[in-house]
Each structure stands twice: as C-alpha cells, then as structure tokens.
C-alpha cells in the first residue's frame, strides 16, 4: 500500500506548490488517493495539502461502487469528500478529509462500526424514536433514520458548529425528512462554554473532541488530536427538549455521561428507553442501575454498554448470551450482526495491507 501510494504521489504530485494545479493533477487521481490511502495512519501535512490542491476543479469523480453514483471531492475552506456507501442502504456521505477515524471508516467501508450499528438496529424497531447524543457526522443517526422509516424519528445532537454542518448536510443529501438536528451539547444545566474547536484543516480524530473535558493536543503514530481556534458551545439539558417519546438513546459524549444522564433524568425515567453508551469503566453506569436498568458491556474494545429497563430485559436476553467476537456466548448471533462482523473484518483486512507509516511534518514522503 505504502509503495503504491508513494509511486502515485511521485508521478502525480511532485514536490512544490507550483505543481498542485497542473492539468494532470486530475480528480481521478484524487479519487485514487481516497481509495488507496489509509487515513487511519497519521501522515505529513504535505500529503494533506496535495490532497487539498486536487479540489480546485471540482468535477465528479469516477464511480468506484459500480452503481453510477460518482464520488466528489470539494471544499473551499477545508477539504471534504462526498462518497457513496459501498453497502446498503444506498447512502451518500459528506466527510471531512482530515478526520482519520470515523470519516476514514465511512470512506472505506460505508459505515463507521458495522457491528455496533447492527446491534443498534436489532434494538430499534420501525416507527420508533431514536436520540443520538454526540452525533458527529451522523455515522449512526443517518442509517438509523433509514431504519426507523417515515413513521419514526431521529433526534441528533452535535455541539461543534462546523461538524454540525456536516451532520445536517448528510441528512439533506440523503433526503431524510424524519431527521431533527440540534447544534448543542447536552449536560446537567443550561450554560454556554468556551471550548476549543476540532481541527478540520489538519489531521485529527475529530470525534474525540470533547466539550467538558478537553484533552491536550497530541500528535503521535497511534493517536492524533488537534484543535483550530475556539467557539462558544451552548449546553442544554436533555429534559429541556420535552420529548414525548424516546425508545432508544445512543450516548457518546467523551467523558460527560453522568452530566448528560442527570440532565435527562425526567425523560429517561418517564420514557424508559434502551440506552447504548460509551462508558470507559469496569462497572456499569451507576445512575442507570439506580433507575432500574440492567446493563451489559457488549463490545469491550469500544467501551460500549447497552442498558435495558429491567421490566423489558426479557425481550433482549440475546445480548446476555451472544458472542460479539470478544468472549464466549451461548446462542447464535442475529444474522445481520454476523454480516456486519464479516464486513468489518474485510474492511480491517483492507486497511491492514501495507499501511503507510507516520511521516512527521517537514519530512519527505
């Protein structure tokens, strides 16, 4: 992979800014970069600038799914790729090019974490109400809006302004009338916080950008988190939205789970939704246990807990005895989850083939 990429760059983008807009720096070649390059691994800013330089002409790229659904590379202030999903449903995705985690998975496999998504689909029925707290670009909320259908609804919450624009763009490009998006963070009280904004013009794990507990910048081979400027982030409680029905909640709020739960206590105790949450502790979320939930660590590598009201646990006992690939199980996986695991394994195999190595800023490729 690294050799192919180096050869591609050597012939199409020789060093030097004057070469970036040559006629042979075609969008077809840019599409080849998206296909071949594994953005999971951090790279030099030189490579990203070369990618950005391909955007000037903004023509449709060749179709790489075989379904006459061309991808597009665009971006005036930061680069975005608009790519068709390679898996059903037939989605289009608007993703920031420099996001090397969530958006990279979407470009390569058509979804972020297919196993998680299929677990969610098996917990949600058509016509139900889904709330995605910490929605990012919509990697879960957009497919779930397809899943619940016109009679269902999805409420998606994303705190950072430009990431929120990408989220709403994904709802619009897929024509989702049942999708409601809110540019707010959720917490324990209503307030406005000054927070560092995620970097969109530099390599970064955008989805790891927190509101309440912002980490220091890090630029390493296994993890990159960078910021660009600051913004005012509006914080509201989940209860303040006065939702009449909630059947399923996905909560991924980068360390602020307890704040979100306390701010949504009335709605949660009244609606009794299933809650899937990222929770990096060995014990289940204490508040949910106190509120009569039974919680199970379903996917340990992702810190994914699924919490079900005790009175409804009998419907979801398959969670307790299913092997998701991380431990012994006592029953057969739902077929959709099996297919998702197979798809994820194929994607991991593609990403793991001669992956490019870290190149620090200022070094030659």
CSV table of C-alpha atoms in Angstrom, one decimal, residues 116 250-255 275-285 295-307 326:
chain,number,residue,atom,x,y,z
A,116,UNK,CA,-22.3,-1.6,16.7
A,250,UNK,CA,-27.0,6.4,21.9
A,251,UNK,CA,-24.8,8.5,24.1
A,252,UNK,CA,-21.1,9.1,23.2
A,253,UNK,CA,-20.2,12.4,24.9
A,254,UNK,CA,-16.4,12.0,25.6
A,255,UNK,CA,-16.5,11.6,29.4
A,275,UNK,CA,-29.6,3.3,26.3
A,276,UNK,CA,-26.3,2.4,24.5
A,277,UNK,CA,-23.4,4.4,25.8
A,278,UNK,CA,-19.7,4.8,25.7
A,279,UNK,CA,-18.5,4.2,29.3
A,280,UNK,CA,-14.9,3.6,30.0
A,281,UNK,CA,-15.3,2.0,33.4
A,282,UNK,CA,-15.3,-1.6,34.6
A,283,UNK,CA,-18.7,-1.2,36.3
A,284,UNK,CA,-21.9,-0.2,34.7
A,285,UNK,CA,-23.2,3.4,34.8
A,295,UNK,CA,-26.5,-3.0,31.8
A,296,UNK,CA,-24.2,-5.2,29.8
A,297,UNK,CA,-20.7,-4.4,28.4
A,298,UNK,CA,-21.4,-5.6,24.8
A,299,UNK,CA,-18.3,-4.5,23.0
A,300,UNK,CA,-15.3,-4.1,25.4
A,301,UNK,CA,-12.8,-2.7,22.9
A,302,UNK,CA,-15.3,0.2,22.3
A,303,UNK,CA,-16.4,0.6,25.9
A,304,UNK,CA,-20.0,0.1,24.6
A,305,UNK,CA,-22.5,-0.6,27.3
A,306,UNK,CA,-26.2,-1.4,26.5
A,307,UNK,CA,-28.6,-0.7,29.3
A,326,UNK,CA,-14.9,-10.7,22.2
